[in-house]
XYZ file of C-alpha atoms in Angstrom:
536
model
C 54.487 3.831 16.877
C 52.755 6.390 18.852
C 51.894 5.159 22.153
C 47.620 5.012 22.829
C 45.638 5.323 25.465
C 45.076 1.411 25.380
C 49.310 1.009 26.187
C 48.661 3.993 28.837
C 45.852 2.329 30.451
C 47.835 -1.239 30.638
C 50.824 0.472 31.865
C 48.570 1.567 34.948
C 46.951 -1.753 35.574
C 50.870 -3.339 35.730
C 51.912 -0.401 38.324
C 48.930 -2.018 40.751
C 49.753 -5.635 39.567
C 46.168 -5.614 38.069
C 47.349 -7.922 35.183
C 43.583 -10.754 35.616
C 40.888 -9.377 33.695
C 37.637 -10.730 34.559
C 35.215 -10.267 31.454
C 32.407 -11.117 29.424
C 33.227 -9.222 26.357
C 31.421 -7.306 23.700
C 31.924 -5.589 21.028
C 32.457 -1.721 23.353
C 35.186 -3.822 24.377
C 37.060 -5.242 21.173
C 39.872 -2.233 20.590
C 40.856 -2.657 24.208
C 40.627 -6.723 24.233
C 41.964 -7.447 20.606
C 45.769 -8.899 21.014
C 46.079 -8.955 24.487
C 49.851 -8.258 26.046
C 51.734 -11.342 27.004
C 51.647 -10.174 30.723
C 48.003 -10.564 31.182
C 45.854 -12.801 32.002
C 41.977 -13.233 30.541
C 39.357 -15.328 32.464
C 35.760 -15.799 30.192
C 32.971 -16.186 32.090
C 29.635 -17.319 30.362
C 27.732 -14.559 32.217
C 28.518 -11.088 33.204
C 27.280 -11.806 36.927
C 29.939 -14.945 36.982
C 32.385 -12.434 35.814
C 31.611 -10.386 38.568
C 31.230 -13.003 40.966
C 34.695 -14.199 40.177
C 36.045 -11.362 40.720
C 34.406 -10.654 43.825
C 36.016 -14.051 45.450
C 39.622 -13.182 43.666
C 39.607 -9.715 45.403
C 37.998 -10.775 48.835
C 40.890 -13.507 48.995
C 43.541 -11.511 47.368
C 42.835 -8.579 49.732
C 43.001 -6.604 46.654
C 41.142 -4.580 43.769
C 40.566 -7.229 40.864
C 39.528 -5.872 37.512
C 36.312 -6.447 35.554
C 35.280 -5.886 31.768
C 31.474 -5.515 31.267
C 29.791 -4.568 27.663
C 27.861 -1.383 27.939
C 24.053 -1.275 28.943
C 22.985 -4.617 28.531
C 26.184 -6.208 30.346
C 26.347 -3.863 32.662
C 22.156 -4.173 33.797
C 23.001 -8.349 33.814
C 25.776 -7.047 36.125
C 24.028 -5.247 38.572
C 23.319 -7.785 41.112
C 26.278 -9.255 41.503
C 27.813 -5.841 41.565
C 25.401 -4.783 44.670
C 26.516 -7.805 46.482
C 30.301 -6.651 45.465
C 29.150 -3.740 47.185
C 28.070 -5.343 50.331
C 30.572 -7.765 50.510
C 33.223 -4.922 50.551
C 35.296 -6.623 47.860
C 37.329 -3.725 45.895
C 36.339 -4.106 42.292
C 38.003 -1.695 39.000
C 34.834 -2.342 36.789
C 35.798 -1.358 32.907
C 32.149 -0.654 31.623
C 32.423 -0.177 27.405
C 30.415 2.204 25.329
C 29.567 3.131 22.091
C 32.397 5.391 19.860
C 32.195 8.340 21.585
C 32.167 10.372 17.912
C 28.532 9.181 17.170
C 27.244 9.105 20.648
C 25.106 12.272 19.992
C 22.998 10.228 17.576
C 22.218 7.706 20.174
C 23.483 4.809 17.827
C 22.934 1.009 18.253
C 24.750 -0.215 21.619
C 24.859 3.251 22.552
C 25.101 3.233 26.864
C 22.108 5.842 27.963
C 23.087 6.949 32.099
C 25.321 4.457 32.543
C 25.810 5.123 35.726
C 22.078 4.956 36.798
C 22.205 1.405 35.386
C 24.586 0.427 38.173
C 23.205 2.648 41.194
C 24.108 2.678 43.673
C 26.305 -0.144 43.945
C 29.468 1.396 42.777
C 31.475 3.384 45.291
C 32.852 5.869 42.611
C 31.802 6.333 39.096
C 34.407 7.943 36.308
C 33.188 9.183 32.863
C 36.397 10.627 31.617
C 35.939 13.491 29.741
C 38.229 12.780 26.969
C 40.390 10.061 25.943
C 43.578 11.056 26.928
C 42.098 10.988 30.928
C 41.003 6.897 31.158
C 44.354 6.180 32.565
C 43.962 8.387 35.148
C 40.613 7.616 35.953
C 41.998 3.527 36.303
C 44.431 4.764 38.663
C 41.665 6.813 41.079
C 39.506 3.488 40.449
C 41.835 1.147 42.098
C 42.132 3.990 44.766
C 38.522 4.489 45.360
C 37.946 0.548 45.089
C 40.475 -0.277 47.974
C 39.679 2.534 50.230
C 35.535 2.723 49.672
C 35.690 -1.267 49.656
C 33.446 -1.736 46.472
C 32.934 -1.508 42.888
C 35.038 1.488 41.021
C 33.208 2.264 37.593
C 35.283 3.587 34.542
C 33.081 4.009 31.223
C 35.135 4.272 28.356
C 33.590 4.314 25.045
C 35.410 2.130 22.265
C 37.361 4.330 20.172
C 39.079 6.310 23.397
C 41.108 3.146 23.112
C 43.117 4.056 20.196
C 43.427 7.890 20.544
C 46.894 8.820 21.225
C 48.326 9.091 25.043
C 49.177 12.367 26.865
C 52.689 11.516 27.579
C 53.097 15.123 29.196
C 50.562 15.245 31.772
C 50.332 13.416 35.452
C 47.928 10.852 35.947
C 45.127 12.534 38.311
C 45.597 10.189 41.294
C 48.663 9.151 43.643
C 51.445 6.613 42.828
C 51.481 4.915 46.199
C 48.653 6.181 49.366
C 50.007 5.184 52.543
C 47.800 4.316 55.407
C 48.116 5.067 59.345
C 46.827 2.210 61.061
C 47.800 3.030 64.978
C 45.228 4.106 67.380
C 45.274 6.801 69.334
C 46.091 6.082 73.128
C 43.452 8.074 74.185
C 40.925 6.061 72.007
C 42.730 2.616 73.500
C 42.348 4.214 76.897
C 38.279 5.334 76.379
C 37.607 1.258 75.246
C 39.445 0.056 78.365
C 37.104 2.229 80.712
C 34.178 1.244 78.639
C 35.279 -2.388 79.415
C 36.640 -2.446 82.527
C 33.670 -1.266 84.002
C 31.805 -4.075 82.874
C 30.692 -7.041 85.176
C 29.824 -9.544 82.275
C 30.811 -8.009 78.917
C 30.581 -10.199 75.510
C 32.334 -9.538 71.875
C 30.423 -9.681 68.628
C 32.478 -10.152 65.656
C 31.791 -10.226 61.798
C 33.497 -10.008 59.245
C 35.465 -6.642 59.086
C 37.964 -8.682 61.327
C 38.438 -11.514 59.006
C 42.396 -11.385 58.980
C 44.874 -13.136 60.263
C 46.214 -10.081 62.702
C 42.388 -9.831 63.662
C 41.904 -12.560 65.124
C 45.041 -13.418 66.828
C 44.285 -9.564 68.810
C 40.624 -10.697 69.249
C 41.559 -14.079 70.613
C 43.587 -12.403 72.850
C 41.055 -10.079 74.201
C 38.317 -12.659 74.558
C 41.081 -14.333 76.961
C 41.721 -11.583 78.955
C 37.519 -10.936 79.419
C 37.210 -14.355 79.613
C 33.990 -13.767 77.899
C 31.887 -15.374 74.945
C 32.278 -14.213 71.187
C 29.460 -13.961 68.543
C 29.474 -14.099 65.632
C 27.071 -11.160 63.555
C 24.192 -12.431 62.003
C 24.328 -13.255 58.221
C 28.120 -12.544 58.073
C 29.882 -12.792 55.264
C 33.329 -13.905 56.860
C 34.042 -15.047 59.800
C 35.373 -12.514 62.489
C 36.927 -15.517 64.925
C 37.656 -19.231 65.348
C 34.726 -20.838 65.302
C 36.020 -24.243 67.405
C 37.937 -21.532 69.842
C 36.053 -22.305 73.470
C 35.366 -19.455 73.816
C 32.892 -19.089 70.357
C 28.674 -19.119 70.824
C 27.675 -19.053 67.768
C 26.056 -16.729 65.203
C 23.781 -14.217 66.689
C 19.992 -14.691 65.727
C 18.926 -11.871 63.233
C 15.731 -10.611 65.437
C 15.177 -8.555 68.313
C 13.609 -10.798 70.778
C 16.053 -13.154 70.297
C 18.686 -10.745 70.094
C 17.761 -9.520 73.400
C 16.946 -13.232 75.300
C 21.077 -13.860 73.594
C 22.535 -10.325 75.242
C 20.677 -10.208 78.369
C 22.735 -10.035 81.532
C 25.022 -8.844 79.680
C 26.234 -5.130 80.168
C 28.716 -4.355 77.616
C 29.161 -5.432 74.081
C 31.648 -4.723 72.038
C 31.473 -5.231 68.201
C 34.061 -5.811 65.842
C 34.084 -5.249 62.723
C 30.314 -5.868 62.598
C 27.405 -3.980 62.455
C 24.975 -3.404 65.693
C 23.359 -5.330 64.804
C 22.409 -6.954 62.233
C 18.576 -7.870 61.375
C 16.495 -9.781 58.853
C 12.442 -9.999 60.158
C 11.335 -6.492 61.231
C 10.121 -7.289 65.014
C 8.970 -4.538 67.883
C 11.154 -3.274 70.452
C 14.771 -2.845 71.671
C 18.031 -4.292 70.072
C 18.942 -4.503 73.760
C 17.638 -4.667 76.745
C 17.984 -1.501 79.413
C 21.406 -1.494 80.937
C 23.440 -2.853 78.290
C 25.903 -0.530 76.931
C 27.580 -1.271 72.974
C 30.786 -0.023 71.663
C 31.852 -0.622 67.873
C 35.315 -0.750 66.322
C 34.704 -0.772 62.394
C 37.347 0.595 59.702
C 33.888 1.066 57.801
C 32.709 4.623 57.888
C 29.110 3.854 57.104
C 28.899 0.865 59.531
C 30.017 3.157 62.386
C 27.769 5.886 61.293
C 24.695 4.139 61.388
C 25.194 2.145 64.619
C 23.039 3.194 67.214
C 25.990 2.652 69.433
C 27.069 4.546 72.460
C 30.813 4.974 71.074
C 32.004 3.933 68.045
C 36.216 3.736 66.698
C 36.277 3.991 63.137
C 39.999 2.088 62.877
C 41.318 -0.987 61.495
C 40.437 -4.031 64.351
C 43.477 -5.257 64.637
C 45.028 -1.909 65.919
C 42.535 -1.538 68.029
C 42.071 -4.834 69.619
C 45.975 -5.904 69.847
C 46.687 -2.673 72.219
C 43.751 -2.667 73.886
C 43.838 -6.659 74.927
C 47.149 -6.050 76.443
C 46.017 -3.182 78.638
C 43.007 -4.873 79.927
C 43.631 -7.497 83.354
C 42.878 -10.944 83.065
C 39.618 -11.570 84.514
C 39.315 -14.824 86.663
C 38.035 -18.029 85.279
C 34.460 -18.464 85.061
C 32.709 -21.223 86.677
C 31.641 -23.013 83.740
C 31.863 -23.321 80.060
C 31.588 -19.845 77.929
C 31.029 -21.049 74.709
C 29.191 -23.436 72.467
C 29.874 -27.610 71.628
C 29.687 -29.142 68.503
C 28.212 -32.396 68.252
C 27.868 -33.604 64.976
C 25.299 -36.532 63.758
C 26.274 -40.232 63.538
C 26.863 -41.082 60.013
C 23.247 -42.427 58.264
C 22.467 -45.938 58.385
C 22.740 -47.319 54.939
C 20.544 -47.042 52.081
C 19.131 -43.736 54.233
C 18.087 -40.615 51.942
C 20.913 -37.999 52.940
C 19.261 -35.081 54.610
C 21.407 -31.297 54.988
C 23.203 -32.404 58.221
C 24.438 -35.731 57.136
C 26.392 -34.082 54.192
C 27.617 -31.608 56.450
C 28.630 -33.670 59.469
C 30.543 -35.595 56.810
C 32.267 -32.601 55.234
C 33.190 -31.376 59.192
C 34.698 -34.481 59.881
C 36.652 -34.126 56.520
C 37.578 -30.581 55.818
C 40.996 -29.283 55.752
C 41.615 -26.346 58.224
C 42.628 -23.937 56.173
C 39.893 -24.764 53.257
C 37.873 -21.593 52.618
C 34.253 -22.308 52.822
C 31.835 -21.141 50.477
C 28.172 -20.956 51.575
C 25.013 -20.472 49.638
C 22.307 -22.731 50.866
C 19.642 -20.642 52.248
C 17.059 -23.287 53.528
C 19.859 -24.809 55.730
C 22.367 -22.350 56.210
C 21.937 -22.593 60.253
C 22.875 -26.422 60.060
C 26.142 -25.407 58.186
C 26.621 -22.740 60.752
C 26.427 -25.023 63.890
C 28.182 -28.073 62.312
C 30.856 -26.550 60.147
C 33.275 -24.107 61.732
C 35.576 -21.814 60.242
C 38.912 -22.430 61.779
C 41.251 -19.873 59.618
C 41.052 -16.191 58.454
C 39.163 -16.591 55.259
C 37.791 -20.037 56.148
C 33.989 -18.763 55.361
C 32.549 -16.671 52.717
C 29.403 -16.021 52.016
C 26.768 -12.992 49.856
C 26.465 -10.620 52.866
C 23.541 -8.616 50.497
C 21.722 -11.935 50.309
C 21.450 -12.316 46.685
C 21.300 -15.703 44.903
C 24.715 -16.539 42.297
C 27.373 -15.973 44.301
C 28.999 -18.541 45.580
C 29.418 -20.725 42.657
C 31.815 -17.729 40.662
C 33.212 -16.203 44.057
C 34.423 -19.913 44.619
C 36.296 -20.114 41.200
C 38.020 -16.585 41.946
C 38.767 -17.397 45.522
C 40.844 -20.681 44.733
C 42.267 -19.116 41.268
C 43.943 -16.184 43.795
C 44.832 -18.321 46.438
C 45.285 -21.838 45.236
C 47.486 -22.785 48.285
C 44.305 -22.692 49.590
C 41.568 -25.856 49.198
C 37.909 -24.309 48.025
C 34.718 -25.758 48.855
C 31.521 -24.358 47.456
C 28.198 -25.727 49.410
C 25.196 -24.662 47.791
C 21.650 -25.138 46.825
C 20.548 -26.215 43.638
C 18.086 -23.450 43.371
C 21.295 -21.082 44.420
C 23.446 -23.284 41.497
C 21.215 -22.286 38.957
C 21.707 -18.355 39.028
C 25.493 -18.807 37.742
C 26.085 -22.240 36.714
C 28.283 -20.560 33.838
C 30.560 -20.147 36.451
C 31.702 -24.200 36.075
C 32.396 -23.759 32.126
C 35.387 -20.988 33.407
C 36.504 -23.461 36.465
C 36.982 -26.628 33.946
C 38.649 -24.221 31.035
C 40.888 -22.659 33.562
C 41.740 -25.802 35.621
C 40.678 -24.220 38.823
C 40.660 -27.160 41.113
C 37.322 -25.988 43.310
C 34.766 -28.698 44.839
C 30.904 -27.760 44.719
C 28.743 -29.304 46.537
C 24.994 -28.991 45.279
C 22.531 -30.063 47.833
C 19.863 -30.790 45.800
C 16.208 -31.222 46.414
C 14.614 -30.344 43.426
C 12.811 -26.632 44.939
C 13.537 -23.564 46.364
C 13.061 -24.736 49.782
C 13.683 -21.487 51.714
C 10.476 -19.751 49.839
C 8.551 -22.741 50.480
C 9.333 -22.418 54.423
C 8.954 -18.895 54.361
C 5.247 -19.159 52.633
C 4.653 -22.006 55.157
C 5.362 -19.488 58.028
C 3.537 -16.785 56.490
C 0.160 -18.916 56.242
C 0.472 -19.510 60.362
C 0.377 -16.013 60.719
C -2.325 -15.200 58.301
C -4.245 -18.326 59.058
C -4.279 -19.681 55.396
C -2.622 -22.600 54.607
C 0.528 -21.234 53.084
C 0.202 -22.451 49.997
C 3.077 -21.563 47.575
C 2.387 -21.201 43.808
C 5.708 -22.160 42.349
C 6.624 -25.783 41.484
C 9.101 -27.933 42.516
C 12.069 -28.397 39.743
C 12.868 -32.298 39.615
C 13.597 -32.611 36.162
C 16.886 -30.341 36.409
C 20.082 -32.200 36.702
C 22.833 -30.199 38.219
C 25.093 -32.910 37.185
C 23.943 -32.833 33.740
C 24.151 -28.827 33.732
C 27.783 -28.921 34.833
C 28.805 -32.331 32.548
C 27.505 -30.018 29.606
C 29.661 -27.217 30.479
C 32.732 -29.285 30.594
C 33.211 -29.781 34.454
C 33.472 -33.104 35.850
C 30.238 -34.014 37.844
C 29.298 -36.684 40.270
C 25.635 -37.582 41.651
C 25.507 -38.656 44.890
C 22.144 -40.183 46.738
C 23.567 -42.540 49.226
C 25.708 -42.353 52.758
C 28.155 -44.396 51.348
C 28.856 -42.811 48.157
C 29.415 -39.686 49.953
C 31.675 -40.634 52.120
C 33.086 -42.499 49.362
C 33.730 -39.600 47.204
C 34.813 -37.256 49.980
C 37.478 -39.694 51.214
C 38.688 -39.504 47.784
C 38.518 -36.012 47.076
C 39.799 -33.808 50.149
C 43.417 -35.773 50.649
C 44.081 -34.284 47.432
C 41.797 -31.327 47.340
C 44.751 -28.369 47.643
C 46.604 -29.470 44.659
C 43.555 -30.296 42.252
C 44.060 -28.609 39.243
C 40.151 -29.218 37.876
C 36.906 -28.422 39.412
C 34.297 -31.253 40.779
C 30.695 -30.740 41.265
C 28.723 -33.061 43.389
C 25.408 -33.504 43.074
C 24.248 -34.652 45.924
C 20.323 -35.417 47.070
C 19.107 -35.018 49.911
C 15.520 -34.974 51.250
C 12.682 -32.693 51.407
């Protein structure tokens, strides 16, 4: 038999090791889908921005493009938020968007895909509409390219009967069999960062998470030795850039100017890694930094370095940077006192208390394995989990650097089904739970052995804080016209989908349940959610 562009296509996906599809399928998508090789894998996800999320956390922890299968407009639009945070998040994404037979599409039939890709802008990094059948192979192969090197989603639109039509055995696929990467930095550049540095009387490092790898850190911790200097992390991060119990860690950077300034001042250097400078959140007058202080950025992210108002800026991979350069630099004597910040975390609750968000997070500190990843999306208490819950390995935290609600539940189910040597915690809200609870139907079918913990409290209290602040500024009373949720059981939700659920509303069961779960939380081969009140 004649080979098709179908057995062309999956011959391209096996030369990458792209064998996990990711997919919420459709009918656009049934000739390609429709007696699947042996060699690959298929992961159903109730939703198409749980498919996305999932394999958003696969790539980000696989350090590689995973592959996603949308249906054409309608998937694609449910898509589109989870692809921006793809997007944001950097995670390299070959996004297989179907579309009508391409021998009716003139007549605009039913399903038909209208501007595909301004359904997905501007999210992807690189769009491909091949021209005729015979070129979706080739437009694959420049996908997982584009996806790895642009750090986002790659589109490919294929419509459903390009599938079938035969292959062009005779012609070259479009994009290169292997792209090698130079990763050494220039001496001179080394050299430039050492002046900028070694001039300094009290410089400080900022790090986020374009340095969240193991060779990363290891150069950064030996820089911050030799400066003997404290580290930051970036504001709203979406990995972490450093240890977060080294001695030498602050904290997280607040994500406004005056604070930003009060946190910098006397300081007359910064240098950023792999973060932006810097980043914000509330739109406040006035200087990032005050007069005097002087900011270098190393980023391997072209746009990051091109918008940072920066007075130099290395576009290069951290590690090569940071690895040289902390070996040229002297080691700066010991300061006088302390450089970095303490954790102190709560006494446990008396008993029979009403858990509040630092309780269950004290508890999971105390707990956690080392090298657990950490999945964050609780918005109303996201500071807590930052001061209480350090990241203490590359990939320990991971969070939606675009900001947008439903990621953390899928990104934890692809995290832990690319690395399961790995234990995977999701902490989230139960507003946050609610935009792609799907996400636990996939984790119980697939036996993905993820805990979620659901702090739940019945509202979206982030909006509720954020009208309450508003009303002090415009002297009304705040008043918020959305209601609280109560009735919604989380537990319920995620019993219904087939994933084992707990609730939790005392001290004691908490602890309870955690001392049971995380011994064995690395080899669990089925997901957990707890539900887990806590108070208003």
């Amino acid at each position: 038999m004649p080979a098709t562009v179908r057995d062309a296509a999956f011959a391209v996906l096996r030369r990458f090791g792209a064998t996990t599809l990711f997919a919420n399928p459709g009918s656009t998508e049934i000739t390609l889908l429709t007696d699947l090789p042996d060699d690959f894998e298929f992961v159903l996800a109730l939703h198409e921005g749980s498919v996305v999320g999932m394999a958003t956390g696969w790539a980000l922890a696989a350090d590689r493009p995973a592959v996603a299968i949308l249906h054409t407009t309608a998937g694609l639009g449910n898509a589109v938020g989870a692809l921006a945070t793809a997007r944001v998040n950097r995670a390299p994404l070959v996004v297989l968007v179907g579309q009508q037979d391409r021998r009716h599409l003139a007549l605009e039939p039913f399903l038909a895909g209208h501007r595909l890709d301004d359904v997905a802008a501007p999210a992807p990094v690189w769009v491909g509409e091949p021209p005729r059948p015979q070129d979706v192979p080739g437009a694959l192969a420049r996908a997982w390219h584009e996806a790895r090197d642009h750090r986002g989603p790659a589109l490919v639109i294929v419509p459903m009967d390009d599938w079938l039509a035969p292959a062009a055995d005779d012609e070259p696929l479009p994009a290169p069999a292997r792209l090698v990467r130079t990763t050494a930095a220039e001496p001179e550049v080394v050299a430039e960062l050492e002046k900028f540095l070694s001039g300094a009387e009290k410089p400080v490092l900022v790090v986020g998470a374009g340095a969240d790898d193991a060779e990363s850190w290891h150069a950064l911790e030996a820089l911050a030795q030799r400066l003997r200097c404290p580290v930051w992390q970036e504001a709203f991060g979406a990995r972490a850039g450093f240890p977060q119990d080294h001695p030498q860690f602050a904290g997280h950077l607040p994500a406004g100017r005056a604070e930003l300034r009060k946190v910098l001042a006397g300081h007359d250097a910064v240098l950023a890694v792999g973060a932006p400078v810097f980043r914000q959140y509330p739109r406040e007058p006035g200087r990032l930094i005050g007069p005097g202080t002087r900011v270098a950025v190393v980023t391997d992210d072209p746009d990051e370095a091109h918008r940072s108002p920066a007075d130099l800026a290395v576009l290069a991979r951290p590690a090569a940077v940071c690895g040289p350069l902390a070996e040229r630099l002297p080691e700066r004597p010991a300061p006088g006192g302390p450089v970095g910040r303490t954790i102190d975390l709560p006494a446990p609750p008396a008993p029979g208390t009403r858990l509040a968000p630092d309780h269950v997070f004290a508890a999971l500190a105390r707990r956690l394995p080392r090298d657990a990843v950490l999945v964050e999306e609780t918005p109303s208490s996201r500071p807590l989990l930052h001061a209480l819950v350090p990241a203490r390995a590359p990939l320990g935290f991971l969070s939606a650097a675009m900001g947008g609600l439903g990621f953390a539940v899928p990104a934890a189910v692809g995290v832990r089904m690319a690395r399961p040597d790995r234990p995977v915690v999701a902490v989230v809200g139960d507003g946050s739970s609610l935009y792609a609870i799907q996400a636990l139907w996939s984790a119980a079918h697939y036996g993905v052995g993820v805990l979620v913990i659901v702090l739940a409290n019945g509202r979206y209290a982030i909006m509720d804080e954020l009208a309450a602040r508003h009303g002090e500024r415009s002297a009304g009373r705040g008043a918020a016209p959305w209601p609280a949720f109560d009735e919604v059981s989380v537990s319920g939700l995620a019993r219904s989908l087939g994933c084992p659920a707990r609730r939790v509303e005392t001290p004691e069961e908490l602890e309870s349940v955690l001392d049971e779960t995380m011994p064995g939380l690395a080899q669990a081969d089925r997901p957990l959610v707890l539900d887990v009140a806590v108070a208003r």
